[in-house]
mmCIF file of C-alpha atoms in Angstrom:
data_model
loop_
_atom_site.group_PDB
_atom_site.id
_atom_site.type_symbol
_atom_site.label_atom_id
_atom_site.label_comp_id
_atom_site.label_asym_id
_atom_site.label_seq_id
_atom_site.Cartn_x
_atom_site.Cartn_y
_atom_site.Cartn_z
ATOM 1 C CA MET A 1 137.988 142.332 130.801
ATOM 2 C CA LYS A 2 134.239 142.538 130.757
ATOM 3 C CA LEU A 3 132.765 145.360 128.734
ATOM 4 C CA SER A 4 129.463 146.539 130.074
ATOM 5 C CA LYS A 5 129.255 149.496 127.728
ATOM 6 C CA GLU A 6 131.301 149.718 124.587
ATOM 7 C CA ASN A 7 132.416 153.173 123.746
ATOM 8 C CA SER A 8 133.492 154.113 120.281
ATOM 9 C CA ILE A 9 137.179 154.298 121.185
ATOM 10 C CA LEU A 10 137.260 150.662 122.159
ATOM 11 C CA ILE A 11 135.454 149.645 118.966
ATOM 12 C CA PHE A 12 137.992 151.604 116.965
ATOM 13 C CA LEU A 13 140.893 149.969 118.780
ATOM 14 C CA LEU A 14 139.531 146.486 118.248
ATOM 15 C CA GLY A 15 138.991 147.197 114.587
ATOM 16 C CA LEU A 16 142.552 148.464 114.335
ATOM 17 C CA PHE A 17 144.063 145.409 115.931
ATOM 18 C CA SER A 18 142.735 142.924 113.459
ATOM 19 C CA THR A 19 144.383 144.644 110.518
ATOM 20 C CA ILE A 20 147.558 145.725 112.199
ATOM 21 C CA MET A 21 149.547 142.601 111.687
ATOM 22 C CA PHE A 22 150.238 142.972 108.032
ATOM 23 C CA THR A 23 151.063 146.646 107.993
ATOM 24 C CA THR A 24 154.757 145.945 107.766
ATOM 25 C CA THR A 25 155.300 148.545 105.088
ATOM 26 C CA PHE A 26 153.892 152.022 104.703
ATOM 27 C CA GLU A 27 152.371 151.258 101.352
ATOM 28 C CA LYS A 28 150.390 148.275 102.567
ATOM 29 C CA SER A 29 148.979 150.255 105.454
ATOM 30 C CA TYR A 30 147.589 153.066 103.369
ATOM 31 C CA ILE A 31 146.078 150.653 100.899
ATOM 32 C CA ILE A 32 144.283 148.875 103.733
ATOM 33 C CA GLY A 33 143.079 152.204 105.074
ATOM 34 C CA LEU A 34 141.708 153.161 101.659
ATOM 35 C CA ILE A 35 139.914 149.834 101.297
ATOM 36 C CA VAL A 36 138.265 150.148 104.706
ATOM 37 C CA LEU A 37 137.207 153.704 103.888
ATOM 38 C CA ILE A 38 135.640 152.670 100.581
ATOM 39 C CA VAL A 39 133.821 149.731 102.176
ATOM 40 C CA LEU A 40 132.460 151.894 104.988
ATOM 41 C CA VAL A 41 131.143 154.599 102.693
ATOM 42 C CA PHE A 42 129.576 152.261 100.151
ATOM 43 C CA SER A 43 127.961 150.037 102.731
ATOM 44 C CA ALA A 44 126.453 153.048 104.509
ATOM 45 C CA PHE A 45 125.117 154.262 101.196
ATOM 46 C CA ILE A 46 123.517 150.971 100.222
ATOM 47 C CA THR A 47 122.124 150.093 103.635
ATOM 48 C CA SER A 48 120.365 153.414 103.908
ATOM 49 C CA ILE A 49 118.424 152.414 100.811
ATOM 50 C CA ILE A 50 117.755 148.750 101.484
ATOM 51 C CA ILE A 51 117.615 148.277 105.214
ATOM 52 C CA LYS A 52 114.203 149.714 105.817
ATOM 53 C CA ILE A 53 112.610 147.025 103.692
ATOM 54 C CA ALA A 54 114.270 144.127 105.484
ATOM 55 C CA ASN A 55 112.756 142.437 108.516
ATOM 56 C CA VAL A 56 114.164 143.444 111.893
ATOM 57 C CA LYS A 57 115.545 140.015 112.734
ATOM 58 C CA ILE A 58 117.750 139.591 109.705
ATOM 59 C CA LYS A 59 119.223 143.073 109.430
ATOM 60 C CA LEU A 60 122.630 141.987 110.656
ATOM 61 C CA SER A 61 122.847 139.057 108.275
ATOM 62 C CA VAL A 62 121.900 141.218 105.301
ATOM 63 C CA TYR A 63 124.546 143.734 106.275
ATOM 64 C CA ILE A 64 127.262 141.074 106.596
ATOM 65 C CA ILE A 65 126.463 139.550 103.221
ATOM 66 C CA LEU A 66 126.551 143.012 101.670
ATOM 67 C CA ILE A 67 130.027 143.651 103.051
ATOM 68 C CA SER A 68 131.312 140.336 101.721
ATOM 69 C CA ILE A 69 129.953 141.146 98.241
ATOM 70 C CA LEU A 70 131.742 144.510 98.303
ATOM 71 C CA ILE A 71 135.016 142.930 99.325
ATOM 72 C CA THR A 72 134.751 140.311 96.607
ATOM 73 C CA ILE A 73 134.293 143.051 94.021
ATOM 74 C CA ILE A 74 137.341 144.897 95.362
ATOM 75 C CA GLU A 75 139.365 141.679 95.260
ATOM 76 C CA ILE A 76 138.482 141.037 91.637
ATOM 77 C CA ILE A 77 139.362 144.599 90.616
ATOM 78 C CA LEU A 78 142.690 144.433 92.434
ATOM 79 C CA ASN A 79 143.468 141.077 90.911
ATOM 80 C CA LYS A 80 143.037 142.390 87.426
ATOM 81 C CA TYR A 81 144.759 145.744 87.552
ATOM 82 C CA VAL A 82 147.367 145.597 90.296
ATOM 83 C CA LYS A 83 148.326 141.983 90.683
ATOM 84 C CA GLY A 84 151.319 142.651 92.958
ATOM 85 C CA VAL A 85 149.138 144.076 95.702
ATOM 86 C CA TYR A 86 146.742 141.142 95.571
ATOM 87 C CA GLU A 87 149.536 138.640 95.897
ATOM 88 C CA SER A 88 151.287 140.423 98.716
ATOM 89 C CA PHE A 89 148.105 140.510 100.775
ATOM 90 C CA GLY A 90 147.094 136.901 100.310
ATOM 91 C CA ILE A 91 144.215 135.840 102.487
ATOM 92 C CA TYR A 92 144.175 138.927 104.657
ATOM 93 C CA LEU A 93 142.169 140.853 102.113
ATOM 94 C CA SER A 94 139.214 138.549 102.661
ATOM 95 C CA LEU A 95 139.655 138.961 106.393
ATOM 96 C CA ILE A 96 138.552 142.574 106.263
ATOM 97 C CA THR A 97 134.983 141.248 106.172
ATOM 98 C CA THR A 98 135.313 140.373 109.828
ATOM 99 C CA ASN A 99 136.543 143.765 110.893
ATOM 100 C CA TYR A 100 134.874 144.919 114.068
ATOM 101 C CA LEU A 101 134.758 148.544 113.012
ATOM 102 C CA ILE A 102 132.798 147.750 109.877
ATOM 103 C CA LEU A 103 130.515 145.360 111.739
ATOM 104 C CA ARG A 104 129.473 147.922 114.311
ATOM 105 C CA ASN A 105 128.721 150.571 111.712
ATOM 106 C CA LYS A 106 125.277 149.325 110.909
ATOM 107 C CA ASP A 107 123.108 152.375 111.577
ATOM 108 C CA ASN A 108 125.294 155.224 110.502
ATOM 109 C CA THR A 109 125.005 157.964 107.952
ATOM 110 C CA ILE A 110 127.448 158.422 105.099
ATOM 111 C CA LYS A 111 129.088 161.438 106.721
ATOM 112 C CA ASN A 112 129.827 159.653 109.998
ATOM 113 C CA SER A 113 131.188 156.582 108.259
ATOM 114 C CA PHE A 114 133.413 158.774 106.132
ATOM 115 C CA LYS A 115 134.805 160.383 109.264
ATOM 116 C CA LYS A 116 135.442 157.000 110.864
ATOM 117 C CA GLY A 117 137.171 155.731 107.753
ATOM 118 C CA LEU A 118 139.341 158.820 107.524
ATOM 119 C CA VAL A 119 140.464 158.500 111.124
ATOM 120 C CA PHE A 120 141.237 154.845 110.510
ATOM 121 C CA LEU A 121 143.260 155.672 107.398
ATOM 122 C CA ILE A 122 145.352 158.310 109.138
ATOM 123 C CA SER A 123 146.035 156.224 112.225
ATOM 124 C CA ILE A 124 146.941 153.056 110.384
ATOM 125 C CA SER A 125 149.272 154.862 108.002
ATOM 126 C CA VAL A 126 151.051 156.493 110.921
ATOM 127 C CA ILE A 127 151.483 153.092 112.553
ATOM 128 C CA GLY A 128 152.736 151.587 109.314
ATOM 129 C CA LEU A 129 155.193 154.440 108.798
ATOM 130 C CA PHE A 130 156.557 154.071 112.304
ATOM 131 C CA ARG A 131 156.856 150.328 112.010
ATOM 132 C CA GLU A 132 158.703 150.421 108.760
ATOM 133 C CA LEU A 133 160.965 153.291 109.685
ATOM 134 C CA PHE A 134 162.217 151.697 112.864
ATOM 135 C CA GLY A 135 161.935 148.118 111.741
ATOM 136 C CA ASN A 136 163.454 148.206 108.327
ATOM 137 C CA GLY A 137 164.986 151.579 107.759
ATOM 138 C CA THR A 138 163.073 152.367 104.577
ATOM 139 C CA ILE A 139 159.865 154.092 103.566
ATOM 140 C CA THR A 140 158.171 152.548 100.559
ATOM 141 C CA MET A 141 155.807 154.945 98.934
ATOM 142 C CA MET A 142 154.871 152.977 95.874
ATOM 143 C CA ASN A 143 156.341 149.587 95.260
ATOM 144 C CA ASP A 144 153.568 147.196 94.472
ATOM 145 C CA ILE A 145 151.243 149.668 92.857
ATOM 146 C CA SER A 146 153.904 150.498 90.329
ATOM 147 C CA GLN A 147 151.965 148.737 87.611
ATOM 148 C CA PHE A 148 149.178 151.208 88.007
ATOM 149 C CA THR A 149 150.902 154.491 88.575
ATOM 150 C CA GLY A 150 154.271 153.927 86.966
ATOM 151 C CA TYR A 151 156.393 155.136 89.875
ATOM 152 C CA ARG A 152 158.535 153.128 92.185
ATOM 153 C CA GLU A 153 159.780 155.028 95.161
ATOM 154 C CA ILE A 154 161.555 153.624 98.183
ATOM 155 C CA ILE A 155 163.340 156.012 100.522
ATOM 156 C CA TYR A 156 166.255 154.656 102.519
ATOM 157 C CA VAL A 157 166.637 156.462 105.788
ATOM 158 C CA PHE A 158 168.755 154.526 108.237
ATOM 159 C CA ASN A 159 171.687 152.355 107.498
ATOM 160 C CA ASN A 160 173.068 151.451 110.915
ATOM 161 C CA ASN A 161 172.432 148.308 112.809
ATOM 162 C CA ILE A 162 171.108 149.850 115.982
ATOM 163 C CA ILE A 163 167.969 151.713 115.025
ATOM 164 C CA PRO A 164 166.393 149.352 112.482
ATOM 165 C CA ASN A 165 165.435 146.641 114.915
ATOM 166 C CA LYS A 166 163.508 143.625 113.818
ATOM 167 C CA ILE A 167 161.330 143.639 116.888
ATOM 168 C CA PHE A 168 159.094 146.300 115.435
ATOM 169 C CA LEU A 169 158.212 144.115 112.507
ATOM 170 C CA ASN A 170 157.151 141.434 114.912
ATOM 171 C CA SER A 171 153.777 141.179 116.562
ATOM 172 C CA ALA A 172 155.239 141.469 120.056
ATOM 173 C CA GLY A 173 156.764 144.822 119.281
ATOM 174 C CA ILE A 174 153.520 146.306 118.080
ATOM 175 C CA PHE A 175 151.654 145.141 121.192
ATOM 176 C CA ILE A 176 154.184 146.717 123.512
ATOM 177 C CA VAL A 177 154.364 149.938 121.521
ATOM 178 C CA MET A 178 150.585 150.303 121.389
ATOM 179 C CA GLY A 179 150.330 149.663 125.113
ATOM 180 C CA LEU A 180 152.871 152.365 125.855
ATOM 181 C CA VAL A 181 151.240 154.839 123.483
ATOM 182 C CA ILE A 182 147.783 154.322 124.964
ATOM 183 C CA GLY A 183 149.214 154.704 128.457
ATOM 184 C CA ILE A 184 150.940 157.952 127.554
ATOM 185 C CA ILE A 185 147.772 159.320 125.953
ATOM 186 C CA ASN A 186 145.857 158.393 129.104
ATOM 187 C CA THR A 187 148.260 160.352 131.286
ATOM 188 C CA LYS A 188 147.880 163.418 129.088
ATOM 189 C CA VAL A 189 144.078 163.151 129.213
ATOM 190 C CA ASN A 190 144.059 162.681 132.984
ATOM 191 C CA ARG A 191 146.376 165.600 133.487
ATOM 192 C CA GLY A 192 144.207 167.740 131.226
ATOM 193 C CA GLU A 193 141.111 166.889 133.224
ATOM 194 C CA LYS A 194 142.645 168.102 136.437
ATOM 195 C CA MET B 1 151.002 116.534 110.457
ATOM 196 C CA ILE B 2 152.588 117.105 113.817
ATOM 197 C CA THR B 3 154.340 120.160 112.416
ATOM 198 C CA ILE B 4 151.004 121.606 111.379
ATOM 199 C CA PHE B 5 149.602 121.063 114.853
ATOM 200 C CA ILE B 6 152.517 122.510 116.747
ATOM 201 C CA SER B 7 152.970 125.463 114.453
ATOM 202 C CA ALA B 8 149.283 126.330 114.768
ATOM 203 C CA LEU B 9 149.502 126.019 118.517
ATOM 204 C CA LEU B 10 152.677 127.870 119.342
ATOM 205 C CA THR B 11 154.527 129.751 116.677
ATOM 206 C CA GLU B 12 151.639 130.954 114.540
ATOM 207 C CA ASN B 13 149.224 131.517 117.358
ATOM 208 C CA ILE B 14 146.082 133.267 116.229
ATOM 209 C CA ILE B 15 146.045 135.882 118.893
ATOM 210 C CA LEU B 16 149.723 136.375 119.530
ATOM 211 C CA THR B 17 151.210 136.249 116.078
ATOM 212 C CA ASN B 18 148.261 137.300 114.007
ATOM 213 C CA SER B 19 146.464 139.425 116.614
ATOM 214 C CA LEU B 20 143.091 138.395 115.316
ATOM 215 C CA GLY B 21 140.874 137.291 118.161
ATOM 216 C CA MET B 22 140.954 140.448 120.213
ATOM 217 C CA GLU B 23 137.207 141.059 120.343
ATOM 218 C CA LEU B 24 136.464 137.741 121.978
ATOM 219 C CA PHE B 25 139.473 138.272 124.159
ATOM 220 C CA PHE B 26 138.192 141.502 125.594
ATOM 221 C CA ASN B 27 134.584 140.380 125.759
ATOM 222 C CA ALA B 28 134.979 137.118 127.594
ATOM 223 C CA SER B 29 134.004 137.592 131.191
ATOM 224 C CA SER B 30 136.343 136.772 133.979
ATOM 225 C CA ARG B 31 134.534 133.819 135.468
ATOM 226 C CA GLU B 32 135.747 130.351 134.725
ATOM 227 C CA LYS B 33 132.383 128.882 133.757
ATOM 228 C CA ASN B 34 131.626 131.407 131.079
ATOM 229 C CA ILE B 35 135.008 131.034 129.457
ATOM 230 C CA MET B 36 134.410 127.292 129.248
ATOM 231 C CA LYS B 37 131.061 127.780 127.547
ATOM 232 C CA VAL B 38 132.476 130.210 125.006
ATOM 233 C CA GLU B 39 135.236 127.740 124.248
ATOM 234 C CA ILE B 40 132.833 124.879 123.711
ATOM 235 C CA LEU B 41 130.744 127.017 121.373
ATOM 236 C CA LEU B 42 133.782 128.053 119.366
ATOM 237 C CA PHE B 43 134.942 124.469 119.182
ATOM 238 C CA ILE B 44 131.661 123.172 117.784
ATOM 239 C CA LEU B 45 131.448 126.099 115.385
ATOM 240 C CA THR B 46 134.896 125.603 113.882
ATOM 241 C CA ILE B 47 134.663 121.873 113.470
ATOM 242 C CA ILE B 48 131.323 122.023 111.716
ATOM 243 C CA SER B 49 132.322 124.921 109.525
ATOM 244 C CA THR B 50 135.653 123.395 108.466
ATOM 245 C CA THR B 51 133.950 120.252 107.260
ATOM 246 C CA PHE B 52 131.222 122.129 105.445
ATOM 247 C CA THR B 53 133.529 124.585 103.770
ATOM 248 C CA TYR B 54 135.910 121.864 102.687
ATOM 249 C CA LEU B 55 133.074 119.954 101.074
ATOM 250 C CA ILE B 56 131.629 123.042 99.424
ATOM 251 C CA ASN B 57 134.986 124.046 98.074
ATOM 252 C CA LYS B 58 135.846 120.643 96.729
ATOM 253 C CA PHE B 59 132.572 119.620 95.171
ATOM 254 C CA MET B 60 130.871 122.847 94.260
ATOM 255 C CA LEU B 61 133.288 125.694 93.701
ATOM 256 C CA ILE B 62 136.217 124.084 91.952
ATOM 257 C CA PRO B 63 134.280 122.173 89.256
ATOM 258 C CA ILE B 64 132.524 125.352 88.136
ATOM 259 C CA ASN B 65 135.694 127.484 88.292
ATOM 260 C CA ALA B 66 134.044 129.847 90.720
ATOM 261 C CA ILE B 67 136.764 130.387 93.289
ATOM 262 C CA TYR B 68 135.935 134.066 93.490
ATOM 263 C CA LEU B 69 132.740 133.113 95.329
ATOM 264 C CA GLN B 70 134.675 131.828 98.306
ATOM 265 C CA THR B 71 134.166 134.650 100.779
ATOM 266 C CA ILE B 72 130.456 135.025 100.115
ATOM 267 C CA SER B 73 129.726 131.317 100.418
ATOM 268 C CA PHE B 74 131.741 130.930 103.601
ATOM 269 C CA VAL B 75 129.995 133.882 105.181
ATOM 270 C CA ILE B 76 126.599 132.427 104.347
ATOM 271 C CA VAL B 77 127.569 129.008 105.703
ATOM 272 C CA ASN B 78 128.816 130.562 108.937
ATOM 273 C CA LEU B 79 125.668 132.612 109.442
ATOM 274 C CA PHE B 80 123.524 129.550 108.888
ATOM 275 C CA ILE B 81 125.439 127.432 111.397
ATOM 276 C CA VAL B 82 125.343 130.134 114.057
ATOM 277 C CA LYS B 83 121.601 130.569 113.600
ATOM 278 C CA VAL B 84 121.057 126.830 114.042
ATOM 279 C CA ILE B 85 123.208 126.783 117.170
ATOM 280 C CA GLU B 86 121.302 129.740 118.567
ATOM 281 C CA LEU B 87 117.941 128.050 118.025
ATOM 282 C CA VAL B 88 119.119 124.832 119.645
ATOM 283 C CA LEU B 89 120.475 126.746 122.630
ATOM 284 C CA ARG B 90 117.301 128.718 123.020
ATOM 285 C CA LYS B 91 115.164 125.613 123.228
ATOM 286 C CA TYR B 92 117.232 123.248 125.304
ATOM 287 C CA PHE B 93 119.693 125.253 127.378
ATOM 288 C CA LYS B 94 117.934 128.399 128.466
ATOM 289 C CA ASN B 95 120.482 129.498 131.052
ATOM 290 C CA SER B 96 123.322 129.493 128.599
ATOM 291 C CA TYR B 97 121.284 131.389 126.050
ATOM 292 C CA GLU B 98 121.052 134.393 128.318
ATOM 293 C CA ILE B 99 124.791 134.504 128.743
ATOM 294 C CA PHE B 100 125.436 134.368 125.044
ATOM 295 C CA ASN B 101 122.786 136.812 123.978
ATOM 296 C CA CYS B 102 125.195 139.696 123.590
ATOM 297 C CA LEU B 103 127.856 137.534 121.987
ATOM 298 C CA PHE B 104 125.917 136.232 119.008
ATOM 299 C CA PRO B 105 126.469 139.206 116.710
ATOM 300 C CA LEU B 106 130.150 138.855 117.448
ATOM 301 C CA LEU B 107 130.240 135.136 116.817
ATOM 302 C CA SER B 108 128.200 135.214 113.650
ATOM 303 C CA ILE B 109 131.193 136.362 111.684
ATOM 304 C CA ASN B 110 134.353 135.810 113.568
ATOM 305 C CA CYS B 111 137.976 136.529 112.766
ATOM 306 C CA VAL B 112 139.278 133.323 114.277
ATOM 307 C CA VAL B 113 136.950 130.971 112.425
ATOM 308 C CA PHE B 114 137.351 132.825 109.186
ATOM 309 C CA LYS B 115 141.105 132.762 109.258
ATOM 310 C CA ILE B 116 141.124 129.035 109.971
ATOM 311 C CA ILE B 117 138.819 128.371 107.042
ATOM 312 C CA LEU B 118 140.787 130.534 104.633
ATOM 313 C CA THR B 119 144.170 129.068 105.483
ATOM 314 C CA ASN B 120 142.804 125.571 105.089
ATOM 315 C CA ILE B 121 141.794 126.345 101.564
ATOM 316 C CA ASN B 122 144.792 128.406 100.613
ATOM 317 C CA GLU B 123 147.280 125.743 101.511
ATOM 318 C CA ASN B 124 145.249 122.907 100.024
ATOM 319 C CA TYR B 125 145.065 120.770 103.095
ATOM 320 C CA THR B 126 143.205 117.494 103.018
ATOM 321 C CA ILE B 127 140.296 117.117 105.366
ATOM 322 C CA ILE B 128 142.288 115.464 108.142
ATOM 323 C CA GLU B 129 145.020 118.100 107.968
ATOM 324 C CA SER B 130 142.488 120.892 108.051
ATOM 325 C CA LEU B 131 140.821 119.417 111.133
ATOM 326 C CA ILE B 132 144.204 119.162 112.833
ATOM 327 C CA TYR B 133 145.022 122.739 111.922
ATOM 328 C CA SER B 134 141.741 124.048 113.283
ATOM 329 C CA LEU B 135 142.156 122.042 116.489
ATOM 330 C CA GLY B 136 145.664 123.404 116.941
ATOM 331 C CA SER B 137 144.777 127.051 116.459
ATOM 332 C CA LEU B 138 141.735 126.793 118.711
ATOM 333 C CA LEU B 139 143.791 125.196 121.441
ATOM 334 C CA GLY B 140 146.314 127.992 121.102
ATOM 335 C CA PHE B 141 143.587 130.596 121.458
ATOM 336 C CA ILE B 142 142.109 128.885 124.523
ATOM 337 C CA LEU B 143 145.554 128.565 126.072
ATOM 338 C CA VAL B 144 146.219 132.278 125.770
ATOM 339 C CA LEU B 145 142.771 133.078 127.219
ATOM 340 C CA HIS B 146 143.399 130.931 130.267
ATOM 341 C CA ILE B 147 146.901 132.181 130.895
ATOM 342 C CA PHE B 148 145.726 135.741 130.609
ATOM 343 C CA SER B 149 142.819 135.277 132.995
ATOM 344 C CA LEU B 150 145.237 133.922 135.581
ATOM 345 C CA LEU B 151 147.609 136.829 135.038
ATOM 346 C CA LYS B 152 144.862 139.407 135.285
ATOM 347 C CA GLU B 153 144.081 138.583 138.907
ATOM 348 C CA LYS B 154 147.678 139.083 139.887
ATOM 349 C CA ILE B 155 148.000 142.302 137.933
ATOM 350 C CA GLU B 156 144.939 143.856 139.495
ATOM 351 C CA LYS B 157 146.141 143.142 143.020
ATOM 352 C CA ASN B 158 149.358 145.016 142.438
ATOM 353 C CA LYS B 159 149.242 148.592 143.679
ATOM 354 C CA ASN B 160 152.331 149.902 141.977
ATOM 355 C CA ILE B 161 150.820 150.505 138.543
ATOM 356 C CA LEU B 162 150.213 154.098 137.462
ATOM 357 C CA LYS B 163 146.605 155.068 137.306
ATOM 358 C CA SER B 164 146.555 155.716 133.601
ATOM 359 C CA PHE B 165 148.164 152.423 132.716
ATOM 360 C CA LYS B 166 145.495 150.244 134.250
ATOM 361 C CA ARG B 167 143.219 147.872 132.313
ATOM 362 C CA ILE B 168 144.056 148.158 128.635
ATOM 363 C CA PRO B 169 147.720 149.289 128.370
ATOM 364 C CA ILE B 170 148.987 146.780 130.912
ATOM 365 C CA ALA B 171 147.042 144.036 129.155
ATOM 366 C CA LEU B 172 148.641 144.911 125.840
ATOM 367 C CA ILE B 173 152.145 144.965 127.268
ATOM 368 C CA ALA B 174 151.576 141.605 128.940
ATOM 369 C CA LEU B 175 150.331 140.197 125.648
ATOM 370 C CA GLY B 176 153.421 141.509 123.901
ATOM 371 C CA ILE B 177 155.767 139.804 126.305
ATOM 372 C CA MET B 178 153.810 136.576 125.963
ATOM 373 C CA ALA B 179 154.066 136.865 122.196
ATOM 374 C CA LEU B 180 157.830 137.182 122.395
ATOM 375 C CA ILE B 181 158.070 134.061 124.500
ATOM 376 C CA PHE B 182 155.730 132.001 122.367
ATOM 377 C CA GLN B 183 157.386 132.795 119.095
ATOM 378 C CA ARG B 184 160.808 131.720 120.147
ATOM 379 C CA LEU B 185 159.745 128.434 121.683
#
C-alpha cells in the first residue's frame, strides 16, 4: 500500500501496532500507555526550548537522541523501584524509542501531545482488557506493581473452556480482531456520511 | 545455529509474531524494483549495525560497567550509519536517492533493526550467531513482504469485498491468517 499522504489516523494505528504485541495483560497495557504519554509530554516540552537553536538539517537526529535519553531514564527508575515490571517487559521497553507515533510528533505543542498520549492510553488499555478477558479469563489490575503500591488484585471472570481462547493471546488473533474492528468502524462512518 | 536461523525465519517472524515492521510494510510501494532496493538497503544496514554494536558492547560498554548506555549508543550508531549511506547514495546513485528521500526519516531509527540488535545482546550471542539471527529475521521480513505483494493484486481484483473493508482491514485479516499458518509450521 503506497501512502501518498499520511493522515493522523494512520500514524496512530502504526504507532499502536508496534506496542500491541506485549499487551497480554491489562496491567502491562496501561503501564505502556502511561510511559508513552510521559515521553510525549516531556519531549514536546524540551524540544520547544531547544529546537530553535539547532540547525535545520539535524533536527530529527537531535529529537531521536532526546527520546532515547528519556527512555533510558525511565528504565533506570523502573529498575530501581519496581523490578517486576522491568523484568516482565525485557527488551520491549527499549523498543518504545522506535515508536512511530513519538517519531512523528516533532513539531507539536504540549497540549496536542498530551491529547495524543491520552487517546493512546485509553485505546491500548481497552485492547489489553479485551485481550486478557477473552484470552485468559482474568483481569489483573496490579500484579507486578505490587512492590510500589502494596496491592495485588487479580479478578477471575470466566472459568469455562469455551470463552477463554488462547487465540486472542496470539499475534494472529489480534490482527484479525483489529481488522474486523476497523472494518466495522468504517461501515458506521460511511453510513453516517450518507 | 540452525535452530536460531529457522526460528528467526518462521516461528518468531518479526512482522507476524512481533508485529514490528508495519511502517515499512505499509510504505513500500507496490512495484517490484522498489521493494528490491528497500530490501538491499535494509540488508546492508543490519549487517553493518550488528557488527558495530557487537564490538561496541563487548569492548566499550561491558568493561566500564555501563550497560545502561545501550539504547543511546545504539541509536547514535544507527543514525551515523544511515547518514553515511545517504551521502553515498546521493553522490553515486542519484536515481535511487529520489526514491528513498521520503523513507530516510523512517529508516534512521527502525523497529526491525533495533529489535535485532537488542535480542543479539540480550541473549549473549557470539558474532557468528548474531549475524545468522539477523539474516534469518531479515529473510523472514522480506518473505512476508513478497507474499503480501502477490496477494494484494489478487485481493484488489475481487469485487465481492464490502466497500468499507477495502485496503486496510482486509490487509490485516490476511496478515492474521498468515501469522496463524507461520506459527504452527
